[in-house]
Amino acid sequence: GAVVSQHPSRVICKSGTSVKIECRSLDFQATTMFWYRQFPKQSLMLMATSNEGSKATYEQGVEKDKFLINHASLTLSTLTVTSAHPEDSSFYICSARGSGGLANPEQYFGPGTRLTVT
Amino acid sequence: KQEVTQIPAALSVPEGENLVLNCSFTDSAIYNLQWFRQDPGKGLTSLLLIQSSQREQTSGRLNASLDKSSGRSTLYIAASQPGDSATYLCAVHSGGGADGLTFGKGTHLIIQP
């Protein structure tokens, strides 16, 4: 089946620094990638959608200058949390969808990245 | 704005029982609905995807139904096992330009050996 990886799995950083999280589709080409955030005991919330070669579309309330998303190839998307603060500590999960749009709708999720900002 | 609700929030049953998890959504204009499993501190494993034109999907001991007009889905787990213990998430892919999934808060399931 389709496999999506994320790196790193865990990261601890100091307040004010930036952190980059990678999301890779290992055995398929991901036309679209999604970034979600999950706070403790809460559900996943969509942060942004990115299509390869295009600018990401951010959900309402998500600061695009703080959460930089790059989808430069069909197998890699990156999320950079800039000037991280303790309230950015969360579980970040990416997902990837192949080509075909609604005819091939399934999203495949990565294992997640636990970010802790001290 | 689409909202997804899952009931119950938590469930603990003895091994071997059949059980039903419920999911409801407020906007029936969906493309599809997915059920996922999430183990503690882990990512998501897709269990079943039901297209809006379908009424149910089955995989092994799992059966998911969809009643789009009433905004409801159920996940039926037959002959539950301790390994089924996890949080089960329901998510819908809506229309109206929203391309990502809207998730419920999940049902935390414990199967007692």
Short mmCIF file of C-alpha atoms in Angstrom, two decimals, chain A residues 1-107:
data_model
loop_
_atom_site.label_atom_id
_atom_site.label_comp_id
_atom_site.label_asym_id
_atom_site.label_seq_id
_atom_site.Cartn_x
_atom_site.Cartn_y
_atom_site.Cartn_z
CA GLY A 1 0.00 0.00 0.00
CA ALA A 2 0.90 3.66 -0.15
CA VAL A 3 3.46 4.76 2.42
CA VAL A 4 4.06 8.23 3.75
CA SER A 5 6.98 9.05 6.02
CA GLN A 6 7.69 12.03 8.24
CA HIS A 7 10.94 13.27 9.66
CA PRO A 8 11.72 13.88 12.42
CA SER A 9 9.33 11.86 14.56
CA ARG A 10 10.09 14.01 17.58
CA VAL A 11 11.73 17.39 17.94
CA ILE A 12 12.36 19.70 20.87
CA CYS A 13 13.34 23.27 20.15
CA LYS A 14 13.77 26.51 22.01
CA SER A 15 11.29 29.33 21.79
CA GLY A 16 12.09 31.67 18.92
CA THR A 17 13.82 29.12 16.72
CA SER A 18 12.51 27.54 13.51
CA VAL A 19 11.81 23.88 12.88
CA LYS A 20 11.39 22.05 9.57
CA ILE A 21 9.30 18.91 9.23
CA GLU A 22 9.50 16.74 6.12
CA CYS A 23 6.73 14.64 4.62
CA ARG A 24 7.55 12.14 1.88
CA SER A 25 5.43 9.80 -0.20
CA LEU A 26 7.65 6.75 -0.64
CA ASP A 27 5.95 4.71 -3.33
CA PHE A 28 3.60 7.03 -5.15
CA GLN A 29 3.47 10.54 -6.53
CA ALA A 30 1.53 12.89 -4.30
CA THR A 31 -0.20 15.56 -6.31
CA THR A 32 -1.68 17.01 -3.15
CA MET A 33 -0.37 17.01 0.39
CA PHE A 34 -2.13 18.14 3.53
CA TRP A 35 -0.84 19.28 6.90
CA TYR A 36 -2.87 18.69 10.06
CA ARG A 37 -2.30 19.58 13.71
CA GLN A 38 -3.57 17.63 16.70
CA PHE A 39 -3.58 19.00 20.25
CA PRO A 40 -3.91 16.58 23.21
CA LYS A 41 -7.31 14.92 23.38
CA GLN A 42 -8.46 16.91 20.36
CA SER A 43 -9.09 15.86 16.83
CA LEU A 44 -6.98 16.59 13.82
CA MET A 45 -7.42 20.06 12.37
CA LEU A 46 -6.48 20.84 8.80
CA MET A 47 -3.87 23.58 8.59
CA ALA A 48 -3.18 23.79 4.87
CA THR A 49 -3.41 22.08 1.52
CA SER A 50 -0.57 22.14 -0.97
CA ASN A 51 -0.43 21.10 -4.59
CA GLU A 52 2.89 20.38 -6.21
CA GLY A 53 4.39 23.50 -7.69
CA SER A 54 1.71 25.82 -6.29
CA LYS A 55 1.37 27.97 -3.22
CA ALA A 56 -0.33 26.33 -0.27
CA THR A 57 -3.91 27.14 0.68
CA TYR A 58 -4.20 27.85 4.39
CA GLU A 59 -7.24 27.30 6.55
CA GLN A 60 -8.78 30.23 8.37
CA GLY A 61 -6.83 31.16 11.46
CA VAL A 62 -3.55 29.56 10.33
CA GLU A 63 -0.78 32.11 9.81
CA LYS A 64 0.91 31.49 6.48
CA ASP A 65 3.98 33.51 7.47
CA LYS A 66 4.45 31.38 10.56
CA PHE A 67 3.81 27.98 9.01
CA LEU A 68 5.73 27.90 5.75
CA ILE A 69 4.82 25.08 3.41
CA ASN A 70 6.82 24.01 0.39
CA HIS A 71 5.71 21.28 -2.02
CA ALA A 72 8.55 21.36 -4.49
CA SER A 73 8.27 17.83 -5.82
CA LEU A 74 5.68 15.10 -6.19
CA THR A 75 7.17 13.18 -3.28
CA LEU A 76 8.17 15.85 -0.77
CA SER A 77 6.44 18.57 1.20
CA THR A 78 7.97 20.50 4.08
CA LEU A 79 6.40 22.46 6.93
CA THR A 80 8.58 25.03 8.64
CA VAL A 81 7.38 26.45 11.94
CA THR A 82 9.07 29.82 12.20
CA SER A 83 9.77 31.62 15.47
CA ALA A 84 8.21 28.76 17.40
CA HIS A 85 6.47 29.41 20.70
CA PRO A 86 5.33 26.98 23.41
CA GLU A 87 1.74 27.20 22.14
CA ASP A 88 2.94 25.70 18.83
CA SER A 89 3.76 22.48 20.67
CA SER A 90 1.56 19.88 19.07
CA PHE A 91 1.43 16.71 16.98
CA TYR A 92 1.81 17.55 13.30
CA ILE A 93 0.62 14.98 10.77
CA CYS A 94 0.85 15.12 7.01
CA SER A 95 -1.14 13.21 4.45
CA ALA A 96 -0.73 12.69 0.74
CA ARG A 97 -3.11 12.00 -2.10
CA GLY A 98 -2.22 10.77 -5.55
CA SER A 99 -3.43 12.07 -8.87
CA GLY A 100 -6.98 11.49 -10.08
CA GLY A 101 -8.77 13.87 -7.74
CA LEU A 102 -12.09 12.54 -6.52
CA ALA A 103 -11.66 9.36 -8.54
CA ASN A 104 -8.73 8.52 -6.31
CA PRO A 105 -9.65 10.26 -3.08
CA GLU A 106 -7.89 8.32 -0.37
CA GLN A 107 -5.41 10.23 1.75
#
